[in-house]
């Protein structure tokens, strides 16, 4: 695909995005979140390298995860794995000025870059912090929505604890080479899980993820 509008149309046609998500992608152009040598590939629907062995996710996955989470205005959202900051930007636009997004990233250089990318868009309701996201972010819990954009062997227990009543969490879980996207809902304190799609993500490294060097 040669343009952002062509990409967005294809995401809408395939049912990965709805109009609200399409609008966020018009404002947060993927090209602004990737290294210049990949600009010719900005609108292709696959992951791209962003340095430090990490990737910006495929647009279809970003749209589908955002849509499946049902993010509303005013929501407090936690993301694990800021990477380039693009998914965080989409979430920040979905929650609007009355909502807030905190994104945890373990690679310090990516924290700096993601924050720069978000500031350029003028998104003051999104902050990227450095840390092990498998521990969640207890100082701001509970969260209405939690999204994990790296794949772990299990859903980290602290994230389930920090999910608000009626809240939703989405995360790729499974082996290191292929995983299922799991959608979790917390209802009356009980956890319901549903597998919604097969995916491939980079590993979640941390206390409740994989060990470094796998
Ligand atoms: N959401 C990102 C975007 O929009 O560009 C893509 C995320 S990339 C597929 C996964 C990210 O998760 C990487 O940047 C990686 O460093 C980060 N990561 C892995 N384990 C983590 C952890 N325990 N805590 C925080 N970030 C982690």
PDB file of C-alpha atoms and ligand atoms in Angstrom:
ATOM      1  CA  UNK A   1       0.000   0.000   0.000  1.00  0.00           C
ATOM      2  CA  UNK A   2       1.309   3.402  -1.027  1.00  0.00           C
ATOM      3  CA  UNK A   3      -0.507   5.804   1.254  1.00  0.00           C
ATOM      4  CA  UNK A   4      -1.895   6.011   4.771  1.00  0.00           C
ATOM      5  CA  UNK A   5      -5.419   6.395   3.369  1.00  0.00           C
ATOM      6  CA  UNK A   6      -5.011   3.216   1.265  1.00  0.00           C
ATOM      7  CA  UNK A   7      -3.810   1.328   4.359  1.00  0.00           C
ATOM      8  CA  UNK A   8      -6.718   2.610   6.469  1.00  0.00           C
ATOM      9  CA  UNK A   9      -9.238   1.683   3.746  1.00  0.00           C
ATOM     10  CA  UNK A  10      -7.853  -1.854   3.649  1.00  0.00           C
ATOM     11  CA  UNK A  11      -8.098  -2.133   7.484  1.00  0.00           C
ATOM     12  CA  UNK A  12     -11.729  -0.945   7.333  1.00  0.00           C
ATOM     13  CA  UNK A  13     -12.577  -3.286   4.414  1.00  0.00           C
ATOM     14  CA  UNK A  14     -11.113  -6.281   6.302  1.00  0.00           C
ATOM     15  CA  UNK A  15     -12.997  -5.389   9.486  1.00  0.00           C
ATOM     16  CA  UNK A  16      -9.796  -4.844  11.506  1.00  0.00           C
ATOM     17  CA  UNK A  17     -10.575  -1.162  12.121  1.00  0.00           C
ATOM     18  CA  UNK A  18     -13.773   0.748  12.741  1.00  0.00           C
ATOM     19  CA  UNK A  19     -14.287   4.455  11.960  1.00  0.00           C
ATOM     20  CA  UNK A  20     -12.962   5.643  15.361  1.00  0.00           C
ATOM     21  CA  UNK A  21      -9.741   3.665  14.931  1.00  0.00           C
ATOM     22  CA  UNK A  22      -9.423   4.809  11.300  1.00  0.00           C
ATOM     23  CA  UNK A  23      -9.615   8.417  12.507  1.00  0.00           C
ATOM     24  CA  UNK A  24      -6.799   7.866  15.051  1.00  0.00           C
ATOM     25  CA  UNK A  25      -4.601   6.396  12.281  1.00  0.00           C
ATOM     26  CA  UNK A  26      -5.256   9.457  10.105  1.00  0.00           C
ATOM     27  CA  UNK A  27      -3.928  11.623  12.947  1.00  0.00           C
ATOM     28  CA  UNK A  28      -1.115   9.287  14.046  1.00  0.00           C
ATOM     29  CA  UNK A  29       0.542   8.391  10.725  1.00  0.00           C
ATOM     30  CA  UNK A  30       2.673   5.224  11.107  1.00  0.00           C
ATOM     31  CA  UNK A  31       5.461   6.824   9.029  1.00  0.00           C
ATOM     32  CA  UNK A  32       6.175   9.264  11.882  1.00  0.00           C
ATOM     33  CA  UNK A  33       6.973   6.324  14.206  1.00  0.00           C
ATOM     34  CA  UNK A  34       9.501   4.384  12.111  1.00  0.00           C
ATOM     35  CA  UNK A  35      13.158   4.910  11.142  1.00  0.00           C
ATOM     36  CA  UNK A  36      13.640   6.846   7.851  1.00  0.00           C
ATOM     37  CA  UNK A  37      15.155   3.853   6.022  1.00  0.00           C
ATOM     38  CA  UNK A  38      11.775   2.067   6.337  1.00  0.00           C
ATOM     39  CA  UNK A  39       9.601   4.995   5.192  1.00  0.00           C
ATOM     40  CA  UNK A  40       8.957   3.327   1.778  1.00  0.00           C
ATOM     41  CA  UNK A  41       7.394   0.404   3.710  1.00  0.00           C
ATOM     42  CA  UNK A  42       5.427   2.522   6.219  1.00  0.00           C
ATOM     43  CA  UNK A  43       1.987   1.510   4.930  1.00  0.00           C
ATOM     44  CA  UNK A  44       2.623  -2.219   4.462  1.00  0.00           C
ATOM     45  CA  UNK A  45       0.683  -4.487   6.789  1.00  0.00           C
ATOM     46  CA  UNK A  46       3.589  -6.190   8.516  1.00  0.00           C
ATOM     47  CA  UNK A  47       5.927  -5.443  11.452  1.00  0.00           C
ATOM     48  CA  UNK A  48       9.046  -3.307  10.793  1.00  0.00           C
ATOM     49  CA  UNK A  49      12.335  -3.051  12.750  1.00  0.00           C
ATOM     50  CA  UNK A  50      12.692  -0.056  15.111  1.00  0.00           C
ATOM     51  CA  UNK A  51      16.151  -0.939  16.496  1.00  0.00           C
ATOM     52  CA  UNK A  52      17.323  -2.806  19.614  1.00  0.00           C
ATOM     53  CA  UNK A  53      15.926  -6.054  18.126  1.00  0.00           C
ATOM     54  CA  UNK A  54      12.360  -4.724  18.481  1.00  0.00           C
ATOM     55  CA  UNK A  55       9.549  -4.027  16.015  1.00  0.00           C
ATOM     56  CA  UNK A  56       6.595  -1.755  15.410  1.00  0.00           C
ATOM     57  CA  UNK A  57       3.594  -4.087  15.088  1.00  0.00           C
ATOM     58  CA  UNK A  58       1.669  -4.665  11.846  1.00  0.00           C
ATOM     59  CA  UNK A  59      -1.117  -2.079  11.316  1.00  0.00           C
ATOM     60  CA  UNK A  60      -3.741  -4.841  11.125  1.00  0.00           C
ATOM     61  CA  UNK A  61      -2.695  -6.105  14.564  1.00  0.00           C
ATOM     62  CA  UNK A  62      -2.657  -2.598  16.107  1.00  0.00           C
ATOM     63  CA  UNK A  63      -6.125  -1.895  14.691  1.00  0.00           C
ATOM     64  CA  UNK A  64      -7.558  -5.296  15.651  1.00  0.00           C
ATOM     65  CA  UNK A  65      -6.195  -5.213  19.217  1.00  0.00           C
ATOM     66  CA  UNK A  66      -7.487  -1.659  19.724  1.00  0.00           C
ATOM     67  CA  UNK A  67     -10.916  -2.577  18.321  1.00  0.00           C
ATOM     68  CA  UNK A  68     -11.169  -5.786  20.372  1.00  0.00           C
ATOM     69  CA  UNK A  69     -10.379  -3.870  23.583  1.00  0.00           C
ATOM     70  CA  UNK A  70     -13.324  -1.502  23.063  1.00  0.00           C
ATOM     71  CA  UNK A  71     -11.408   1.551  24.303  1.00  0.00           C
ATOM     72  CA  UNK A  72     -13.713   4.443  25.240  1.00  0.00           C
ATOM     73  CA  UNK A  73     -13.239   8.154  25.947  1.00  0.00           C
ATOM     74  CA  UNK A  74     -12.105   8.741  29.511  1.00  0.00           C
ATOM     75  CA  UNK A  75     -10.602   5.260  29.961  1.00  0.00           C
ATOM     76  CA  UNK A  76      -7.397   4.755  31.935  1.00  0.00           C
ATOM     77  CA  UNK A  77      -5.220   2.429  29.865  1.00  0.00           C
ATOM     78  CA  UNK A  78      -1.974   0.584  30.569  1.00  0.00           C
ATOM     79  CA  UNK A  79       0.197  -0.625  27.697  1.00  0.00           C
ATOM     80  CA  UNK A  80       3.163  -2.964  28.146  1.00  0.00           C
ATOM     81  CA  UNK A  81       5.740  -2.555  25.351  1.00  0.00           C
ATOM     82  CA  UNK A  82       5.704   1.034  24.029  1.00  0.00           C
ATOM     83  CA  UNK A  83       8.235   0.299  21.252  1.00  0.00           C
ATOM     84  CA  UNK A  84       7.841   3.201  18.799  1.00  0.00           C
ATOM     85  CA  UNK A  85       4.868   4.690  20.682  1.00  0.00           C
ATOM     86  CA  UNK A  86       2.453   4.189  17.742  1.00  0.00           C
ATOM     87  CA  UNK A  87       0.003   1.887  19.551  1.00  0.00           C
ATOM     88  CA  UNK A  88       0.129   4.257  22.557  1.00  0.00           C
ATOM     89  CA  UNK A  89      -0.708   7.179  20.239  1.00  0.00           C
ATOM     90  CA  UNK A  90      -3.732   5.310  18.837  1.00  0.00           C
ATOM     91  CA  UNK A  91      -4.877   4.579  22.412  1.00  0.00           C
ATOM     92  CA  UNK A  92      -4.267   8.182  23.519  1.00  0.00           C
ATOM     93  CA  UNK A  93      -6.481   9.468  20.704  1.00  0.00           C
ATOM     94  CA  UNK A  94      -9.188   6.897  21.564  1.00  0.00           C
ATOM     95  CA  UNK A  95      -9.334   7.859  25.278  1.00  0.00           C
ATOM     96  CA  UNK A  96      -9.233  11.603  24.519  1.00  0.00           C
ATOM     97  CA  UNK A  97      -8.343  14.429  26.880  1.00  0.00           C
ATOM     98  CA  UNK A  98     -10.377  12.978  29.771  1.00  0.00           C
ATOM     99  CA  UNK A  99      -8.538   9.654  29.609  1.00  0.00           C
ATOM    100  CA  UNK A 100      -4.943   8.629  30.200  1.00  0.00           C
ATOM    101  CA  UNK A 101      -2.483   6.115  28.774  1.00  0.00           C
ATOM    102  CA  UNK A 102       0.628   4.882  30.567  1.00  0.00           C
ATOM    103  CA  UNK A 103       2.957   2.725  28.508  1.00  0.00           C
ATOM    104  CA  UNK A 104       5.851   0.779  30.031  1.00  0.00           C
ATOM    105  CA  UNK A 105       8.905  -0.025  27.916  1.00  0.00           C
ATOM    106  CA  UNK A 106      11.979  -1.931  29.089  1.00  0.00           C
ATOM    107  CA  UNK A 107      14.517  -0.520  26.557  1.00  0.00           C
ATOM    108  CA  UNK A 108      15.573   2.972  27.810  1.00  0.00           C
ATOM    109  CA  UNK A 109      16.456   4.309  24.321  1.00  0.00           C
ATOM    110  CA  UNK A 110      12.978   3.354  23.041  1.00  0.00           C
ATOM    111  CA  UNK A 111      11.369   5.142  26.022  1.00  0.00           C
ATOM    112  CA  UNK A 112      13.094   8.377  24.939  1.00  0.00           C
ATOM    113  CA  UNK A 113      12.184   7.912  21.272  1.00  0.00           C
ATOM    114  CA  UNK A 114       8.555   6.932  21.922  1.00  0.00           C
ATOM    115  CA  UNK A 115       8.081   9.973  24.191  1.00  0.00           C
ATOM    116  CA  UNK A 116       9.576  12.223  21.472  1.00  0.00           C
ATOM    117  CA  UNK A 117       7.234  10.744  18.831  1.00  0.00           C
ATOM    118  CA  UNK A 118       4.222  11.296  21.103  1.00  0.00           C
ATOM    119  CA  UNK A 119       5.213  14.892  21.995  1.00  0.00           C
ATOM    120  CA  UNK A 120       5.479  15.729  18.255  1.00  0.00           C
ATOM    121  CA  UNK A 121       1.822  14.698  17.935  1.00  0.00           C
ATOM    122  CA  UNK A 122       0.940  16.874  20.931  1.00  0.00           C
ATOM    123  CA  UNK A 123      -0.395  13.921  22.924  1.00  0.00           C
ATOM    124  CA  UNK A 124      -0.144  15.172  26.512  1.00  0.00           C
ATOM    125  CA  UNK A 125      -2.347  12.378  27.887  1.00  0.00           C
ATOM    126  CA  UNK A 126       0.155   9.598  27.074  1.00  0.00           C
ATOM    127  CA  UNK A 127       3.325   8.894  29.055  1.00  0.00           C
ATOM    128  CA  UNK A 128       5.984   6.266  28.425  1.00  0.00           C
ATOM    129  CA  UNK A 129       7.952   5.060  31.429  1.00  0.00           C
ATOM    130  CA  UNK A 130      10.864   2.642  31.719  1.00  0.00           C
ATOM    131  CA  UNK A 131      10.441  -0.601  33.601  1.00  0.00           C
ATOM    132  CA  UNK A 132       9.416  -4.255  33.649  1.00  0.00           C
ATOM    133  CA  UNK A 133       5.810  -4.101  32.494  1.00  0.00           C
ATOM    134  CA  UNK A 134       5.082  -7.654  33.699  1.00  0.00           C
ATOM    135  CA  UNK A 135       4.825  -6.059  37.171  1.00  0.00           C
ATOM    136  CA  UNK A 136       2.197  -3.609  35.912  1.00  0.00           C
ATOM    137  CA  UNK A 137       2.038  -0.091  37.311  1.00  0.00           C
ATOM    138  CA  UNK A 138       0.486  -0.331  40.804  1.00  0.00           C
ATOM    139  CA  UNK A 139       0.833   3.405  41.503  1.00  0.00           C
ATOM    140  CA  UNK A 140      -1.857   4.153  38.882  1.00  0.00           C
ATOM    141  CA  UNK A 141      -4.014   0.999  39.124  1.00  0.00           C
ATOM    142  CA  UNK A 142      -6.765   0.019  38.531  1.00  0.00           C
ATOM    143  CA  UNK A 143      -6.898   0.277  34.729  1.00  0.00           C
ATOM    144  CA  UNK A 144     -10.017   0.032  32.537  1.00  0.00           C
ATOM    145  CA  UNK A 145      -8.002  -1.503  29.729  1.00  0.00           C
ATOM    146  CA  UNK A 146      -4.592  -3.248  29.578  1.00  0.00           C
ATOM    147  CA  UNK A 147      -2.800  -4.142  26.353  1.00  0.00           C
ATOM    148  CA  UNK A 148       0.399  -6.162  26.160  1.00  0.00           C
ATOM    149  CA  UNK A 149       2.248  -5.856  22.850  1.00  0.00           C
ATOM    150  CA  UNK A 150       4.903  -8.537  23.440  1.00  0.00           C
ATOM    151  CA  UNK A 151       4.293 -12.276  23.833  1.00  0.00           C
ATOM    152  CA  UNK A 152       4.641 -14.062  27.154  1.00  0.00           C
ATOM    153  CA  UNK A 153       4.219 -17.625  28.403  1.00  0.00           C
ATOM    154  CA  UNK A 154       1.302 -16.547  30.638  1.00  0.00           C
ATOM    155  CA  UNK A 155      -0.744 -13.498  31.543  1.00  0.00           C
ATOM    156  CA  UNK A 156       1.307 -11.812  34.308  1.00  0.00           C
ATOM    157  CA  UNK A 157      -0.704 -12.081  37.576  1.00  0.00           C
ATOM    158  CA  UNK A 158      -0.010  -8.413  38.585  1.00  0.00           C
ATOM    159  CA  UNK A 159      -1.795  -7.286  35.397  1.00  0.00           C
ATOM    160  CA  UNK A 160      -4.907  -9.301  36.287  1.00  0.00           C
ATOM    161  CA  UNK A 161      -4.848  -7.774  39.780  1.00  0.00           C
ATOM    162  CA  UNK A 162      -4.519  -4.245  38.383  1.00  0.00           C
ATOM    163  CA  UNK A 163      -7.430  -4.664  35.935  1.00  0.00           C
ATOM    164  CA  UNK A 164     -10.554  -2.762  37.061  1.00  0.00           C
ATOM    165  CA  UNK A 165     -13.911  -4.513  37.587  1.00  0.00           C
ATOM    166  CA  UNK A 166     -15.532  -4.815  34.130  1.00  0.00           C
ATOM    167  CA  UNK A 167     -12.123  -4.152  32.564  1.00  0.00           C
ATOM    168  CA  UNK A 168     -10.538  -5.868  29.540  1.00  0.00           C
ATOM    169  CA  UNK A 169      -7.000  -7.008  28.845  1.00  0.00           C
ATOM    170  CA  UNK A 170      -5.529  -8.214  25.558  1.00  0.00           C
ATOM    171  CA  UNK A 171      -2.238 -10.050  25.192  1.00  0.00           C
ATOM    172  CA  UNK A 172      -0.437 -12.542  22.913  1.00  0.00           C
ATOM    173  CA  UNK A 173       0.400 -15.667  24.919  1.00  0.00           C
ATOM    174  CA  UNK A 174       1.975 -18.995  24.035  1.00  0.00           C
ATOM    175  CA  UNK A 175       5.367 -20.245  22.776  1.00  0.00           C
ATOM    176  CA  UNK A 176       8.211 -18.058  21.491  1.00  0.00           C
ATOM    177  CA  UNK A 177       7.432 -18.546  17.777  1.00  0.00           C
ATOM    178  CA  UNK A 178       3.622 -18.472  17.590  1.00  0.00           C
ATOM    179  CA  UNK A 179       0.988 -17.298  20.000  1.00  0.00           C
ATOM    180  CA  UNK A 180      -2.738 -16.743  20.433  1.00  0.00           C
ATOM    181  CA  UNK A 181      -4.165 -13.326  21.114  1.00  0.00           C
ATOM    182  CA  UNK A 182      -6.070 -13.692  24.389  1.00  0.00           C
ATOM    183  CA  UNK A 183      -8.889 -11.347  25.385  1.00  0.00           C
ATOM    184  CA  UNK A 184      -9.550 -11.277  29.133  1.00  0.00           C
ATOM    185  CA  UNK A 185     -12.615  -9.774  30.837  1.00  0.00           C
ATOM    186  CA  UNK A 186     -12.920  -9.262  34.600  1.00  0.00           C
ATOM    187  CA  UNK A 187     -16.535  -9.746  35.689  1.00  0.00           C
ATOM    188  CA  UNK A 188     -17.516  -9.686  39.374  1.00  0.00           C
ATOM    189  CA  UNK A 189     -13.896 -10.415  40.251  1.00  0.00           C
ATOM    190  CA  UNK A 190     -13.808 -13.494  37.953  1.00  0.00           C
ATOM    191  CA  UNK A 191     -11.501 -13.761  34.955  1.00  0.00           C
ATOM    192  CA  UNK A 192     -12.936 -14.930  31.602  1.00  0.00           C
ATOM    193  CA  UNK A 193     -10.541 -15.622  28.719  1.00  0.00           C
ATOM    194  CA  UNK A 194     -11.157 -16.016  25.005  1.00  0.00           C
ATOM    195  CA  UNK A 195      -8.640 -16.794  22.256  1.00  0.00           C
ATOM    196  CA  UNK A 196      -9.323 -14.550  19.259  1.00  0.00           C
ATOM    197  CA  UNK A 197      -6.494 -14.821  16.696  1.00  0.00           C
ATOM    198  CA  UNK A 198      -3.125 -16.475  15.957  1.00  0.00           C
ATOM    199  CA  UNK A 199      -0.238 -13.995  16.016  1.00  0.00           C
ATOM    200  CA  UNK A 200       3.568 -13.724  16.214  1.00  0.00           C
ATOM    201  CA  UNK A 201       5.124 -11.129  18.560  1.00  0.00           C
ATOM    202  CA  UNK A 202       8.585 -10.415  19.985  1.00  0.00           C
ATOM    203  CA  UNK A 203       9.036 -11.862  23.514  1.00  0.00           C
ATOM    204  CA  UNK A 204       7.905 -10.242  26.735  1.00  0.00           C
ATOM    205  CA  UNK A 205      11.026 -10.194  28.906  1.00  0.00           C
ATOM    206  CA  UNK A 206      10.602  -9.824  32.649  1.00  0.00           C
ATOM    207  CA  UNK A 207       9.725 -11.348  36.003  1.00  0.00           C
ATOM    208  CA  UNK A 208       6.438 -12.833  34.704  1.00  0.00           C
ATOM    209  CA  UNK A 209       7.622 -13.145  31.095  1.00  0.00           C
ATOM    210  CA  UNK A 210      10.627 -14.839  29.509  1.00  0.00           C
ATOM    211  CA  UNK A 211      14.178 -14.529  30.765  1.00  0.00           C
ATOM    212  CA  UNK A 212      16.502 -12.273  28.778  1.00  0.00           C
ATOM    213  CA  UNK A 213      18.472 -14.065  26.037  1.00  0.00           C
ATOM    214  CA  UNK A 214      15.848 -16.657  24.989  1.00  0.00           C
TER     215      UNK A 214
HETATM  216  N1  LIG B   1       3.482  -1.249  20.744  1.00  0.00           N
HETATM  217  C1  LIG B   1       4.708  -1.060  20.001  1.00  0.00           C
HETATM  218  C2  LIG B   1       4.570  -0.034  18.915  1.00  0.00           C
HETATM  219  O1  LIG B   1       3.478   0.534  18.746  1.00  0.00           O
HETATM  220  O2  LIG B   1       5.575   0.255  18.270  1.00  0.00           O
HETATM  221  C3  LIG B   1       5.289  -2.340  19.487  1.00  0.00           C
HETATM  222  C4  LIG B   1       5.805  -3.154  20.588  1.00  0.00           C
HETATM  223  S1  LIG B   1       7.089  -4.284  20.212  1.00  0.00           S
HETATM  224  C5  LIG B   1       6.252  -5.496  19.265  1.00  0.00           C
HETATM  225  C6  LIG B   1       7.262  -5.012  21.841  1.00  0.00           C
HETATM  226  C7  LIG B   1       7.947  -4.092  22.834  1.00  0.00           C
HETATM  227  O3  LIG B   1       7.825  -4.680  24.137  1.00  0.00           O
HETATM  228  C8  LIG B   1       9.440  -3.905  22.591  1.00  0.00           C
HETATM  229  O4  LIG B   1       9.737  -2.548  22.445  1.00  0.00           O
HETATM  230  C9  LIG B   1      10.089  -4.513  23.838  1.00  0.00           C
HETATM  231  O5  LIG B   1      11.277  -3.847  24.236  1.00  0.00           O
HETATM  232  C10 LIG B   1       8.984  -4.358  24.862  1.00  0.00           C
HETATM  233  N2  LIG B   1       9.054  -5.246  26.045  1.00  0.00           N
HETATM  234  C11 LIG B   1       9.360  -6.560  26.116  1.00  0.00           C
HETATM  235  N3  LIG B   1       9.259  -7.000  27.388  1.00  0.00           N
HETATM  236  C12 LIG B   1       8.866  -5.934  28.153  1.00  0.00           C
HETATM  237  C13 LIG B   1       8.582  -5.739  29.528  1.00  0.00           C
HETATM  238  N4  LIG B   1       8.663  -6.729  30.433  1.00  0.00           N
HETATM  239  N5  LIG B   1       8.206  -4.520  29.935  1.00  0.00           N
HETATM  240  C14 LIG B   1       8.114  -3.487  29.077  1.00  0.00           C
HETATM  241  N6  LIG B   1       8.380  -3.605  27.752  1.00  0.00           N
HETATM  242  C15 LIG B   1       8.742  -4.812  27.295  1.00  0.00           C
END
